[in-house]
mmCIF file of C-alpha atoms in Angstrom:
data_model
loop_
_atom_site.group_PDB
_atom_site.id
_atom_site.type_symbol
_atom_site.label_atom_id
_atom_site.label_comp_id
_atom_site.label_asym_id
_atom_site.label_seq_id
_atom_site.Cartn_x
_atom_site.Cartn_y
_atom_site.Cartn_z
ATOM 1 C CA UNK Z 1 102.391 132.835 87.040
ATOM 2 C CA UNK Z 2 99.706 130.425 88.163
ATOM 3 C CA UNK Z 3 99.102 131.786 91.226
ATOM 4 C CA UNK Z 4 98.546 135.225 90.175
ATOM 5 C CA UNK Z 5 96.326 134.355 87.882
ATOM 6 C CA UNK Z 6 94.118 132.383 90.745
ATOM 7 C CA UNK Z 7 93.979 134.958 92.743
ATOM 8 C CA UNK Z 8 92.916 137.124 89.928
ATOM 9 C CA UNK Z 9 89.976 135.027 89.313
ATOM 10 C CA UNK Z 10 88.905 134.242 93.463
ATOM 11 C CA UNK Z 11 86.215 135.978 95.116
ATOM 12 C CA UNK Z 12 86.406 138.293 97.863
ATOM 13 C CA UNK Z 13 85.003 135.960 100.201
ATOM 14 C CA UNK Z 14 88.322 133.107 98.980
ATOM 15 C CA UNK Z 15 90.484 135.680 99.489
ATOM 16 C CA UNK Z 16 89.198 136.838 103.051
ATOM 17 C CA UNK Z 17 89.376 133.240 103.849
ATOM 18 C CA UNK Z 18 93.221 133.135 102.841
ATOM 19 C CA UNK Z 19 93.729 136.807 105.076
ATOM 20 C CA UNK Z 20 93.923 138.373 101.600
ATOM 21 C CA UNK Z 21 91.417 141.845 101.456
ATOM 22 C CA UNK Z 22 91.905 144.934 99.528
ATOM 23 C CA UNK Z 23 93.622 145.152 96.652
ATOM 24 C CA UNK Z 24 94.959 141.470 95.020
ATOM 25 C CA UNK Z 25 98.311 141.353 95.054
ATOM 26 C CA UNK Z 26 100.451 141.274 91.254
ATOM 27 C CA UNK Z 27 102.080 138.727 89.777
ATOM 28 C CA UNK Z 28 105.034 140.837 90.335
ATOM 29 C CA UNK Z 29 104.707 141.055 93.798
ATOM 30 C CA UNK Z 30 103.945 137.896 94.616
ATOM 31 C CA UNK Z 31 107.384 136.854 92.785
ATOM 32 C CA UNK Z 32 108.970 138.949 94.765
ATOM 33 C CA UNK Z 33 107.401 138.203 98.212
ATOM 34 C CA UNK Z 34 108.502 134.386 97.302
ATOM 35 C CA UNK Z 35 112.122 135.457 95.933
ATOM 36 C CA UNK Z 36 112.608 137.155 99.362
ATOM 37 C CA UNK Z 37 111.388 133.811 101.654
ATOM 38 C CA UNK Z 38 114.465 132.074 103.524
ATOM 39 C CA UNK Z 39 113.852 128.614 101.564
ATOM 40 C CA UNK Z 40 115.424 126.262 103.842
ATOM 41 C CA UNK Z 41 113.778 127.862 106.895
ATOM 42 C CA UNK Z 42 110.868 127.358 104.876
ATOM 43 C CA UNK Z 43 111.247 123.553 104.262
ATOM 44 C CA UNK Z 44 112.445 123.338 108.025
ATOM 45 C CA UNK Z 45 108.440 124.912 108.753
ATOM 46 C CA UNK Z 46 106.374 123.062 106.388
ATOM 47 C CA UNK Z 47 108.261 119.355 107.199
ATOM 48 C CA UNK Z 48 107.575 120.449 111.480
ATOM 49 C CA UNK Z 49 103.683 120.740 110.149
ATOM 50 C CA UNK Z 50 103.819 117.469 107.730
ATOM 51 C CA UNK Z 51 106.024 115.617 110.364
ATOM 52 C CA UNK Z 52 102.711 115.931 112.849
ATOM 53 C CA UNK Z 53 100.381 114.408 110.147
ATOM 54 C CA UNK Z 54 102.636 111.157 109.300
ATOM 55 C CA UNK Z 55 101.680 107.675 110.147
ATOM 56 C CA UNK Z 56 103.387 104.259 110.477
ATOM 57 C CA UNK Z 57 104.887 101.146 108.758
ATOM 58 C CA UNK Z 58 105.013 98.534 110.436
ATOM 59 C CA UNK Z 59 104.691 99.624 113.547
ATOM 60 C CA UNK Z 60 107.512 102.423 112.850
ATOM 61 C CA UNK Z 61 107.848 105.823 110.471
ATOM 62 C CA UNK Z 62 110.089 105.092 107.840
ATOM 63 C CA UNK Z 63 111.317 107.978 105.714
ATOM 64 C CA UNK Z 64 113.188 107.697 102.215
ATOM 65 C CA UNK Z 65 115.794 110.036 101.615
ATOM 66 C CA UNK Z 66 116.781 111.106 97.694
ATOM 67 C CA UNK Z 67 117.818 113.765 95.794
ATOM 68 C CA UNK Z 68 116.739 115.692 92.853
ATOM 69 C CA UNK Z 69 117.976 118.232 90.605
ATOM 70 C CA UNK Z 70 115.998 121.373 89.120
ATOM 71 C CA UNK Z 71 117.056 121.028 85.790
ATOM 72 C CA UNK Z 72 117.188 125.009 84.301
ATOM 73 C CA UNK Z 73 117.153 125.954 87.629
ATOM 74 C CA UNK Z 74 120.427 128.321 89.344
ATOM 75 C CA UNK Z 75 121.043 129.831 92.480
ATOM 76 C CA UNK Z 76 122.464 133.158 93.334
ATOM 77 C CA UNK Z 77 125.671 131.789 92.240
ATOM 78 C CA UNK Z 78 124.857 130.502 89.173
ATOM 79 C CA UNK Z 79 125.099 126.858 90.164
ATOM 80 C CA UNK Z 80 122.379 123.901 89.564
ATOM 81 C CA UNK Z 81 119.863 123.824 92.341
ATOM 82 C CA UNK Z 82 119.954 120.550 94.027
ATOM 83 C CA UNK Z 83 117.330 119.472 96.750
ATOM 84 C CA UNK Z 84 117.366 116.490 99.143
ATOM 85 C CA UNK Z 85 114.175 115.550 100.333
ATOM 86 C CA UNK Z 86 112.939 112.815 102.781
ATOM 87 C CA UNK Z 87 109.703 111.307 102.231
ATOM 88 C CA UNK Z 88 107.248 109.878 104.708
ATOM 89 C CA UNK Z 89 106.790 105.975 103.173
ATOM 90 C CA UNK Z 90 103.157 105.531 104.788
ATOM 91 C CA UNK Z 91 101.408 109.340 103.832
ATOM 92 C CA UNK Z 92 103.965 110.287 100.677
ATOM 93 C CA UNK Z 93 104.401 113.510 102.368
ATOM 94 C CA UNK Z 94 107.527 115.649 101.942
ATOM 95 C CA UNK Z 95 108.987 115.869 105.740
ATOM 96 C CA UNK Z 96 112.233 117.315 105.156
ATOM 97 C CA UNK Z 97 114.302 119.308 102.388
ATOM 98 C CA UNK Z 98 117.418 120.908 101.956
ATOM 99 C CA UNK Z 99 119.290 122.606 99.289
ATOM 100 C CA UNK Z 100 122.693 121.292 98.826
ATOM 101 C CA UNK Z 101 125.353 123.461 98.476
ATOM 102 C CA UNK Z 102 127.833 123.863 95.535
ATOM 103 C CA UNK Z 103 130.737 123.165 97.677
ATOM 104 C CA UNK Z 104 129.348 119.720 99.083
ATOM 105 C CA UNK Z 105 127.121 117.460 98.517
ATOM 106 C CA UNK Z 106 124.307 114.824 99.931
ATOM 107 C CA UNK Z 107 126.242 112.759 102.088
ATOM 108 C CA UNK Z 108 127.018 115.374 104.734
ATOM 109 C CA UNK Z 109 123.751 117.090 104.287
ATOM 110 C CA UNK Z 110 121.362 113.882 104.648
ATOM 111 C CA UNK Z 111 122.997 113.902 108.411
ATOM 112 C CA UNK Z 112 122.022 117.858 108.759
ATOM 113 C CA UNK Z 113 119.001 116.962 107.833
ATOM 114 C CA UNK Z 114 118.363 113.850 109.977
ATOM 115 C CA UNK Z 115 119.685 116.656 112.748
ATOM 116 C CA UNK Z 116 116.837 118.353 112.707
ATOM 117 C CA UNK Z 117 113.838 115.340 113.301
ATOM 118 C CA UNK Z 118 113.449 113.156 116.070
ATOM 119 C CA UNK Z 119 114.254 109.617 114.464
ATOM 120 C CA UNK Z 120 113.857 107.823 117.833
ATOM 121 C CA UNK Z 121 112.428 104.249 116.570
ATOM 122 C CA UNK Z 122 112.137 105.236 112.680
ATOM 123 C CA UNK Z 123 113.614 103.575 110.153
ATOM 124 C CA UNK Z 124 115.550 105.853 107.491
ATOM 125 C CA UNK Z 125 115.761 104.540 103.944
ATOM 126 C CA UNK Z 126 118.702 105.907 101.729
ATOM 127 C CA UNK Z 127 120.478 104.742 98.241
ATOM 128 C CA UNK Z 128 123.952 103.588 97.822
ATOM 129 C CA UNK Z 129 125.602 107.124 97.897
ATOM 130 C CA UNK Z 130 124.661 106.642 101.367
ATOM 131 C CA UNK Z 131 125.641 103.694 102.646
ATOM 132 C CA UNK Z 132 128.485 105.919 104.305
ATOM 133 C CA UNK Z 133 129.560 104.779 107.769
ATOM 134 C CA UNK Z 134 129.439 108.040 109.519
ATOM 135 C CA UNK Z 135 125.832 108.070 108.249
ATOM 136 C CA UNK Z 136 125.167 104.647 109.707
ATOM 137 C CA UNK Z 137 126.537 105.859 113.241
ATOM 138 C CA UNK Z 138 124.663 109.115 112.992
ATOM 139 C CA UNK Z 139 121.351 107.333 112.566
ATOM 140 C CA UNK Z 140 121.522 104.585 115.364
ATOM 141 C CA UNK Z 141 123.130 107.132 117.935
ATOM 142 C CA UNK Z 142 119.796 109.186 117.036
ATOM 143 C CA UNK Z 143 117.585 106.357 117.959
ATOM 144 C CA UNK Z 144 117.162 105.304 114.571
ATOM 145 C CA UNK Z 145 117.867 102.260 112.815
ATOM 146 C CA UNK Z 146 118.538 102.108 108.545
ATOM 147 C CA UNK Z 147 118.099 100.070 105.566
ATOM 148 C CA UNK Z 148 120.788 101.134 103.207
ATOM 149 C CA UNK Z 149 121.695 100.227 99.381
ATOM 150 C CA UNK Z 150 124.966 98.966 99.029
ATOM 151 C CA UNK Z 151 126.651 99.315 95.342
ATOM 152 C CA UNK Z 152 130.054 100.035 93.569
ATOM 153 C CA UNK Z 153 131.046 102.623 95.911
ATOM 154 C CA UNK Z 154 131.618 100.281 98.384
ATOM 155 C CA UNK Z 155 133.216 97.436 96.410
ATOM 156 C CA UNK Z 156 134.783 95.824 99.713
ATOM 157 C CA UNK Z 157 131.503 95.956 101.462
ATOM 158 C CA UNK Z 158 129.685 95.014 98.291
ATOM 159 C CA UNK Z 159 132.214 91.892 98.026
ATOM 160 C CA UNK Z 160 132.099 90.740 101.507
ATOM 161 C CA UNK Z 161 128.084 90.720 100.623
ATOM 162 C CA UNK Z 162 128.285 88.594 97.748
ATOM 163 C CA UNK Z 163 130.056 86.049 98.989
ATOM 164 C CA UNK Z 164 127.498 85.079 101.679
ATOM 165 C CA UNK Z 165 126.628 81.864 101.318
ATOM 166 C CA UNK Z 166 122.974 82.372 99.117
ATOM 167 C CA UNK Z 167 122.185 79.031 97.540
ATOM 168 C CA UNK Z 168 122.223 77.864 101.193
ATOM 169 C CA UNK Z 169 119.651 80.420 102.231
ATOM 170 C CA UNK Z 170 116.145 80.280 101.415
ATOM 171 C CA UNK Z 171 113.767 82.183 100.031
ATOM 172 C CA UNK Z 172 111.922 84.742 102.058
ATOM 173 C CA UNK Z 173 109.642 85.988 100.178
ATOM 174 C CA UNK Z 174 108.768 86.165 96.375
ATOM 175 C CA UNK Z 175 106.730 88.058 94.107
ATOM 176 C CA UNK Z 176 105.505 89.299 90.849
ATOM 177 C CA UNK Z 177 104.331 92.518 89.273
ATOM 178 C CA UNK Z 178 102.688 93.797 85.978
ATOM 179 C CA UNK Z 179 102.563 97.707 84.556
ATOM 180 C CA UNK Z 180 104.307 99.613 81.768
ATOM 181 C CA UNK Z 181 104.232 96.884 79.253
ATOM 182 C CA UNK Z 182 106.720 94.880 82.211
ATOM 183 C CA UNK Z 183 106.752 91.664 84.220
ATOM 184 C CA UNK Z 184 108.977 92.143 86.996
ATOM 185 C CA UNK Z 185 109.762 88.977 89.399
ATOM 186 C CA UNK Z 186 111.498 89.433 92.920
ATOM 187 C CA UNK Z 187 113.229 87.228 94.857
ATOM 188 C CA UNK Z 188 114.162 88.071 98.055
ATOM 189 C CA UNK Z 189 116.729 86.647 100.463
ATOM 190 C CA UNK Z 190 117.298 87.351 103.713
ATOM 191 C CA UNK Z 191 120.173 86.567 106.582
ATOM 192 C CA UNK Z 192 121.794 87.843 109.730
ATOM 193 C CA UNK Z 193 125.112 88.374 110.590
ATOM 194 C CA UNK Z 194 125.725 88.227 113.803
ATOM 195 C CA UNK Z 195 129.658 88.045 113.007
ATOM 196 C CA UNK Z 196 129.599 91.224 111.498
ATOM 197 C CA UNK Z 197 130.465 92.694 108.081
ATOM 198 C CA UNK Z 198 132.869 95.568 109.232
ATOM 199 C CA UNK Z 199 130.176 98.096 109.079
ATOM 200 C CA UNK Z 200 128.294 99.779 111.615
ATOM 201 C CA UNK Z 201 125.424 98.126 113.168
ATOM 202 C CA UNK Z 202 124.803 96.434 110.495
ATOM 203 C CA UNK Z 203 122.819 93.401 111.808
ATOM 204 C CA UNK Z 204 120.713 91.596 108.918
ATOM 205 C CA UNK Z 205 121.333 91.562 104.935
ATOM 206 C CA UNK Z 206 119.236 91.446 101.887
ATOM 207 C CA UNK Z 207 119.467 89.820 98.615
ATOM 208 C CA UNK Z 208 116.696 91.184 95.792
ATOM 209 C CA UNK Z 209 117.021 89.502 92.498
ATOM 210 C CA UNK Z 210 114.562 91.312 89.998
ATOM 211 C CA UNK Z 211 114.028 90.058 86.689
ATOM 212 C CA UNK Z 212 112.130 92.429 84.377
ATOM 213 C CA UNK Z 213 110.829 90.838 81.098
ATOM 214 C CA UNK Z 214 109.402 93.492 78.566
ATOM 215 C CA UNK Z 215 105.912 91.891 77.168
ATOM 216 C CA UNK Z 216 107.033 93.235 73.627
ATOM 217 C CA UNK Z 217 110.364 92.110 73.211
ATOM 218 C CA UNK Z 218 110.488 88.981 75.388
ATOM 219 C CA UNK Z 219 113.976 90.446 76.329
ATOM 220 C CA UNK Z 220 114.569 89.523 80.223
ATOM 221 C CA UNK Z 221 116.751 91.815 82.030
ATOM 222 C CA UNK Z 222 118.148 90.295 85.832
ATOM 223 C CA UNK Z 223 119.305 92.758 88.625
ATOM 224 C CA UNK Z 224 120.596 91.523 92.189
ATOM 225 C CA UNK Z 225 120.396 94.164 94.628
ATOM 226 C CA UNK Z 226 121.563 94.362 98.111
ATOM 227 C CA UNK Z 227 121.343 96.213 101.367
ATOM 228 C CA UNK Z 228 122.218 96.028 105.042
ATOM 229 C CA UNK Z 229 120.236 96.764 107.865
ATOM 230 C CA UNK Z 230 120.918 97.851 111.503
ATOM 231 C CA UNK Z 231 117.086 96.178 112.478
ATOM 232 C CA UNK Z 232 117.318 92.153 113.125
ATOM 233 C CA UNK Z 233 114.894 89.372 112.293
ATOM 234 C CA UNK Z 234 113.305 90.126 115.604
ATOM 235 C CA UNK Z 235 112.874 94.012 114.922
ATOM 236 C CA UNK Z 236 111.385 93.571 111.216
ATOM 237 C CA UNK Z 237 110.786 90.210 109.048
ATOM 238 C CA UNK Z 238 112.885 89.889 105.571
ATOM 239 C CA UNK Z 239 109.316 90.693 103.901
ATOM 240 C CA UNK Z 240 108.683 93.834 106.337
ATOM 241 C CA UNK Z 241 112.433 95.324 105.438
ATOM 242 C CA UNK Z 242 112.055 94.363 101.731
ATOM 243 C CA UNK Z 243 108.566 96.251 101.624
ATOM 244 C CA UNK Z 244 110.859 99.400 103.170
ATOM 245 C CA UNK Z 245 113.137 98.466 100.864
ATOM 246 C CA UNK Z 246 110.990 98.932 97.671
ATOM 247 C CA UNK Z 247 109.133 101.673 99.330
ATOM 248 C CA UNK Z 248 112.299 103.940 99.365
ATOM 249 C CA UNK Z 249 112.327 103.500 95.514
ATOM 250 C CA UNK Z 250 108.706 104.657 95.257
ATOM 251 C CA UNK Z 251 109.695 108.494 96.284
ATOM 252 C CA UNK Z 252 110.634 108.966 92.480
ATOM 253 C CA UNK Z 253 107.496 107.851 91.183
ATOM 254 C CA UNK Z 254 105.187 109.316 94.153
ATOM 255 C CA UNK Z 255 107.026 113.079 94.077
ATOM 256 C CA UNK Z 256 109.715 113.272 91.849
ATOM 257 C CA UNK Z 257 108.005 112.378 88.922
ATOM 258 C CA UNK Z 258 105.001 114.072 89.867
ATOM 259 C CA UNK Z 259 107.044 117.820 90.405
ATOM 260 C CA UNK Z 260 108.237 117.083 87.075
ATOM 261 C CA UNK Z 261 105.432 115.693 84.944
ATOM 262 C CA UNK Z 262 102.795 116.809 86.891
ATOM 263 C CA UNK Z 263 103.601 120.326 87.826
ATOM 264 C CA UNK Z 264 106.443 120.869 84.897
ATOM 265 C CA UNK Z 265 108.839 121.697 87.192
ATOM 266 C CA UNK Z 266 111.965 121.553 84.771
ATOM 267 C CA UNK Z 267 109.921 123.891 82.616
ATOM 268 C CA UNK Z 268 109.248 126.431 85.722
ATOM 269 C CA UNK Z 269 110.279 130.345 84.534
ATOM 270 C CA UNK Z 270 111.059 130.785 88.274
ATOM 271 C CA UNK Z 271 114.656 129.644 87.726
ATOM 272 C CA UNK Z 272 117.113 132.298 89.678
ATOM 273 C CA UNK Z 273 117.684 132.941 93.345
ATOM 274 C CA UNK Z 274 115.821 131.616 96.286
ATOM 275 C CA UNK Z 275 112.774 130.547 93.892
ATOM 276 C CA UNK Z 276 113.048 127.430 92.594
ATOM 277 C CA UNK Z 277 113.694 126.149 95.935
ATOM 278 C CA UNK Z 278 110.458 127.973 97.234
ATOM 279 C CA UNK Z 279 108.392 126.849 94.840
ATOM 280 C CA UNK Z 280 110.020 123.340 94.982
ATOM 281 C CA UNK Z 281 108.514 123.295 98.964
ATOM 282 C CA UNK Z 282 104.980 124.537 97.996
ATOM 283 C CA UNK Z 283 104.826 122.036 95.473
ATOM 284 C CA UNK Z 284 105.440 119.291 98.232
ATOM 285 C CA UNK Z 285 103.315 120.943 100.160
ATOM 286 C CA UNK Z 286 100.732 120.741 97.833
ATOM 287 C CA UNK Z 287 101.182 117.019 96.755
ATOM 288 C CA UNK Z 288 101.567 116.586 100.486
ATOM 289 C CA UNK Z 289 98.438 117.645 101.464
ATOM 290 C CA UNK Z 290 96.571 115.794 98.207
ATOM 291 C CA UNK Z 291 98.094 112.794 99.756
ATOM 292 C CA UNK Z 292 96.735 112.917 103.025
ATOM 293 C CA UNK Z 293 93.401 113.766 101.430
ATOM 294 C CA UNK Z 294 93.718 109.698 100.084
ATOM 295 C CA UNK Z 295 94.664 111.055 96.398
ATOM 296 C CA UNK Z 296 96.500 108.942 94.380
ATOM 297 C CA UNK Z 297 96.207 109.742 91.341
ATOM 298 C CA UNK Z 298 97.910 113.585 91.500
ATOM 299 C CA UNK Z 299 97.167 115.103 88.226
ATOM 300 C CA UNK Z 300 93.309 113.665 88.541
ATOM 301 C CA UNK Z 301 93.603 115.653 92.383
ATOM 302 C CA UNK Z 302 94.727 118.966 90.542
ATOM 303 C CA UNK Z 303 91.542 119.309 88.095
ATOM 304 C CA UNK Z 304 89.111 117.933 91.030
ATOM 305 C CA UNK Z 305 90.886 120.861 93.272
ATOM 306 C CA UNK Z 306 91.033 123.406 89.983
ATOM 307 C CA UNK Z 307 87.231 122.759 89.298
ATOM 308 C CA UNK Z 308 86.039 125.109 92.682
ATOM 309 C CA UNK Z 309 88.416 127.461 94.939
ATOM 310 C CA UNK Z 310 86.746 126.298 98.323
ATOM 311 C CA UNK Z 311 88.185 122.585 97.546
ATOM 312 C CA UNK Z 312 92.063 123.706 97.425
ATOM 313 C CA UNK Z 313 91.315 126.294 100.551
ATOM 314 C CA UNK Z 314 89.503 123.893 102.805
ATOM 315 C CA UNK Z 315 92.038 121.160 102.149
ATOM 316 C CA UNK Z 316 94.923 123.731 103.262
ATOM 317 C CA UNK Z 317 92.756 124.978 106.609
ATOM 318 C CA UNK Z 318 91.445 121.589 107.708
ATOM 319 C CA UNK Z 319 94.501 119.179 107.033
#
C-alpha cells in the first residue's frame, strides 16, 4: 500500500508533525485501522471540514450531486459499492458522500444526504434520475432552490417541455468550445412558466442544443437537453443557470475521472468491507485539498506534492 510505503520512507521529524512517534506503523496495520473506520461517519466529518472552505457562484453555493460505482469493489455483503457524492461547483471539493445501500438506491439517499447540510440559498444540481418530485419539495422546503435534468424517465414532464413554444423564444446565450479532437456548439434557450408545468416549484425552463462535430470525421452529432428550475429570471439569468447547468456535468471530469485515472481507483486491492469507501473519502479529501491549493491539473499536483513530504503535510495542516 502507498501509504505504508510513505511512511516508511518519512523522517522522524514528518512523522512527529503527523502525531506519529515510535515505531511506524505496518502496512498491515494501517489496513486494518482503515477497515475498522465507520465510512459514512467519516464522509459526514471530512464534508463538515470541506463545507467551511467552499465559496460561491453567482452569488450562491451550488453543489452537483452524482454517483459513481467502485468497479471490483464489494461490501460486507458482497454487493457493488456505490457512492453518491456532492461536489462544491466553485472549489471542486467533495462536500458530501454516502454509500448507497443494496436495497435502495440514489433517489432516496440524495435527500439523506441533502439532510445533513444547510442548503438555505444554494442551488443543488442533480441528473435526470433526479428530477423526482419529492426531491424537488425536499430541496425548496430546505431553503434551497434546484436545477434538475429532465429525460425519459419523465416522458410526461419531458413532453409537456417540448412542446413549449421554442422557435418563438430567443436565444439566450450561445457558445462554442474546442478539446479532444471536438467542436461542440451550444445553444441555449431560456423561458418561464409562470402557468406551471405540474411539477414542483418549477419556475423557469431550459433548452441546450449541443452539436458536437468530431474534427476527424466531420460527423456532427446534435443533442437537445432540458431542465427545470425552481430559481426565476430574477433569481439567476438563462446564462447564470446554464453555467450551473454545465457545471454539474463537470463533477465527472473534475473527480470522477480523476479517482479513476488519476489515483486507479478501479484497480485499488482494497476491495472488501468498509475500505473502498474509506479510501474513496481520503481520495476526495486529497483532490479536495489540491483544489483549494488552485491545482488544476491533479496528476501534475501529485508529483509536485510526491517530490518533498513537507508539501503534502503543510497543505493538510494549513488548508
Amino acid at each position: 500500500m502507498g501509504i505504508a510505503e510513505w511512511a516508511i520512507d518519512a523522517s522522524p521529524d514528518v512523522l512527529a508533525r503527523l502525531g506519529v512517534s515510535g515505531v511506524v506503523p505496518s502496512e498491515s496495520t494501517i489496513r486494518r485501522c482503515l477497515q475498522k473506520l465507520a465510512p459514512d461517519e467519516l464522509d459526514a466529518m471530512l464534508g463538515a471540514w470541506m463545507w467551511l472552505r467552499t465559496g460561491m457562484v453567482g452569488g450562491r453555493r451550488v453543489i452537483a450531486f452524482d454517483g459513481k460505482t467502485l468497479r471490483g469493489a464489494r461490501d460486507v455483503a458482497g454487493n457493488l459499492v456505490h457512492l453518491l457524492a456532492g461536489l462544491c461547483q466553485h472549489t471542486g471539493t467533495v462536500l458530501a458522500q454516502r454509500a448507497v445501500g443494496a436495497k435502495t438506491n440514489e433517489i432516496p439517499l440524495l435527500r439523506t444526504l441533502l439532510g445533513t447540510l444547510d442548503i438555505t440559498g444554494a442551488v443543488i444540481t442533480a441528473d435526470a434520475l433526479h428530477c423526482q418530485r419529492d426531491t424537488a419539495e425536499a430541496i425548496v422546503d430546505a431553503g434551497g432552490h434546484y436545477i434538475l435534468t429532465v429525460k425519459a424517465n419523465q416522458p410526461k414532464l419531458r413532453k409537456a417541455l417540448t412542446e413549449l413554444p421554442w422557435k418563438q423564444i430567443p436565444v439566450a446565450d450561445r457558445g462554442t468550445d474546442h478539446g479532444h479532437g471536438r467542436q461542440t456548439t451550444r445553444v441555449l434557450k431560456a423561458t418561464g412558466i409562470a402557468a406551471g408545468i405540474g411539477f414542483p416549484h418549477a419556475v423557469q425552463v431550459l433548452q441546450l442544443t449541443r452539436t458536437v462535430t468530431d474534427h476527424t470525421t466531420k460527423r456532427k452529432h446534435t443533442e437537445t437537453v432540458y431542465a427545470i428550475s425552481s430559481l426565476t429570471v430574477t433569481d439567476a439569468a438563462p446564462e447564470q443557470l446554464a453555467s450551473w447547468l454545465r457545471g454539474h456535468w463537470a463533477i465527472e471530469n473534475r473527480l470522477h475521472w480523476v479517482r479513476d485515472v488519476t489515483y486507479a481507483e478501479d484497480h485499488s486491492q482494497n476491495r472488501t468491507g468498509a475500505g473502498p469507501q474509506v479510501m474513496a473519502a481520503l481520495r476526495n479529501t486529497a483532490i479536495s485539498l489540491l483544489r483549494l491549493d488552485g491545482h488544476e491539473n491533479i496528476a501534475k499536483a501529485l508529483r509536485h506534492n510526491a517530490r518533498s513530504p513537507h508539501r503534502p503535510i503543510k497543505l493538510l495542516l494549513t488548508s
